[in-house]
XYZ file of C-alpha atoms in Angstrom:
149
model
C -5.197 -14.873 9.605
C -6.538 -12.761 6.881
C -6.358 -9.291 5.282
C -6.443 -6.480 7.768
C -6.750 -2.828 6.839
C -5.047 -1.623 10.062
C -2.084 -4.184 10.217
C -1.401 -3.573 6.580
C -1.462 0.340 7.349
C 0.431 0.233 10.135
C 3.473 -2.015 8.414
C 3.181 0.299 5.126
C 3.903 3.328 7.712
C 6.529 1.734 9.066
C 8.486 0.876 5.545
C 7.489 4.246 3.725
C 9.252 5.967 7.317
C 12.111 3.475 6.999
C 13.299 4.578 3.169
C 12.525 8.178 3.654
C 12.798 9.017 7.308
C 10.164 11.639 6.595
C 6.540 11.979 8.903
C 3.952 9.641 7.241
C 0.291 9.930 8.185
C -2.880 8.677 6.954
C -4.736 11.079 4.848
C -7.993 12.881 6.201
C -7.004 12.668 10.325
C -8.004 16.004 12.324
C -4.352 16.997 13.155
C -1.548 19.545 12.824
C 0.043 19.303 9.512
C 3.588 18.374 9.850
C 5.800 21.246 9.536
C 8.436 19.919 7.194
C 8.082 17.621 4.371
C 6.113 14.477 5.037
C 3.740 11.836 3.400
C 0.284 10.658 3.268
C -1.084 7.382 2.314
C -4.901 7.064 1.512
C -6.837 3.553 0.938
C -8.856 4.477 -2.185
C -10.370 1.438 -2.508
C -10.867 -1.269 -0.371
C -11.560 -5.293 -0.068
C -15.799 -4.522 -0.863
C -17.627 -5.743 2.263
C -19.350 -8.787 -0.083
C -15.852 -10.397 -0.325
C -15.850 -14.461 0.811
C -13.807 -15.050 3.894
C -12.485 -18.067 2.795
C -12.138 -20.077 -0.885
C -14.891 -21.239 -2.292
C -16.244 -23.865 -4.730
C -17.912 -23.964 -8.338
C -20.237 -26.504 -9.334
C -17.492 -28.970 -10.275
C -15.478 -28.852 -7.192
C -13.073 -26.670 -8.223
C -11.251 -24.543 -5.297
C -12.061 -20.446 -6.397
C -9.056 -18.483 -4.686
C -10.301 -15.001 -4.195
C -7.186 -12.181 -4.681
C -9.123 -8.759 -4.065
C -7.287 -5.735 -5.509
C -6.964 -2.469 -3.083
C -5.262 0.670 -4.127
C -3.519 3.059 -1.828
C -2.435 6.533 -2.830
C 1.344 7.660 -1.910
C 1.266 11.721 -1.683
C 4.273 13.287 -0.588
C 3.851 17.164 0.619
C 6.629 19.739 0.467
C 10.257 19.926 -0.795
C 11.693 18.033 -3.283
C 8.379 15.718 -3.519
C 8.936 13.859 -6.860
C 12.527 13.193 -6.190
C 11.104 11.378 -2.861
C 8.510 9.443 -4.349
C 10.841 7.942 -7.341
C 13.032 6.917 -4.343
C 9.716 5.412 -2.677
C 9.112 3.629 -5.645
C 12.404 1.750 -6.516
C 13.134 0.281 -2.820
C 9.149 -0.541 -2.410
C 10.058 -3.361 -5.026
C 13.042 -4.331 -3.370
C 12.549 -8.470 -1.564
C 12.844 -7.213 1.936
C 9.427 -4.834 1.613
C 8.042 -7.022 -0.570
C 8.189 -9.693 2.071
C 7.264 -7.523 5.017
C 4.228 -6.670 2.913
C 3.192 -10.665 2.414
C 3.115 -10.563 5.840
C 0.375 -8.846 5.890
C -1.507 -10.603 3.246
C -0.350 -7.828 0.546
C 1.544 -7.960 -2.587
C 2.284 -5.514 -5.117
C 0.536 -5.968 -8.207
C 1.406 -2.562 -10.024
C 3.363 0.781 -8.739
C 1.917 3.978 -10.946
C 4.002 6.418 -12.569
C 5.103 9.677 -9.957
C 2.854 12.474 -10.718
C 4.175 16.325 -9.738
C 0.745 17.638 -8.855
C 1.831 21.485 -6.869
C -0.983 22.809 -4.961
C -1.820 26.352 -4.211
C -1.546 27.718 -0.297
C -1.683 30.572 0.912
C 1.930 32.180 0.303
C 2.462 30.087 -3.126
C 2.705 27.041 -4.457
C 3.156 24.081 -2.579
C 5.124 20.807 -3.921
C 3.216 17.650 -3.941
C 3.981 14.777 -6.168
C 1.928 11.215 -5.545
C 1.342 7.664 -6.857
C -0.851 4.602 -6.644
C 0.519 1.009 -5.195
C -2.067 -1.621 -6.139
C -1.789 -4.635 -4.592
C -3.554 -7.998 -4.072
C -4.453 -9.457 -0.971
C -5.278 -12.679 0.410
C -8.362 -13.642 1.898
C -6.692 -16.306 4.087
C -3.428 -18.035 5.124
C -3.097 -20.993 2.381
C -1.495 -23.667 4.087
C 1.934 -25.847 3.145
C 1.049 -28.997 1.733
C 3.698 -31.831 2.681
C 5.354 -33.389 -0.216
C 3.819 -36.477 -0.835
C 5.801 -39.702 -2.604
């Protein structure tokens, strides 16, 4: 088992709904806004399609371990935006989510600073505050070596 875009979306739906109990969707689908506050998550970049399924070797038969980064925007949409996001941010780190995402092949290499970025609508100014979650992923499941006297 490897790296999977949808897996890894689907589990990082399922935490960011678990701290916040707020809607999360994935950025750009044709759909009705939520009507309340809710959050969107957007892969910015991706593992590029040139990345080796499996580890490779150099010339001197060395083992290359491949740890593509991806980066995945965190925008939250309506009232009290920032304060959600800082909350987002502090439990992301705690073991439990950091586990659930090694699960998936993903681990949290960096967690940006929350930026309050309001938009204009129609009637006003909308809240929206966001941040970036870069992680690393693995290209394959490494497996246990036995202890060896």
């Amino acid at each position: 088992m490897s790296w999977d875009q949808d897996v890894f979306e689907s589990e990082l739906v399922s935490i960011l709904q678990e701290i916040t109990s707020l809607p999360v969707v994935l950025s750009h689908q044709n759909a009705p806004r939520p009507t309340s506050t809710y959050i969107t998550i957007q892969l910015i970049s991706d593992v590029p399609n040139d990345f080796p399924d499996q580890n490779q070797t150099d010339g001197d038969d060395n083992v290359i371990t491949y740890f593509p980064v991806v980066t995945v925007q965190i925008k939250c949409i309506g009232n009290d935006t920032f304060k959600v996001l800082g909350l987002v941010k502090r439990k992301l780190r705690r073991q439990e989510y950091e586990d659930r995402l090694h699960a998936v092949y993903a681990g949290i290499s960096q967690v940006t600073e929350v930026i309050s970025s309001p938009i204009v609508r129609e009637n006003g100014w909308e809240d929206q505050s966001l941040f970036d979650l870069i992680l690393h992923t693995a290209a394959e499941e490494i497996e246990d070596v036995k202890y060896i006297d």
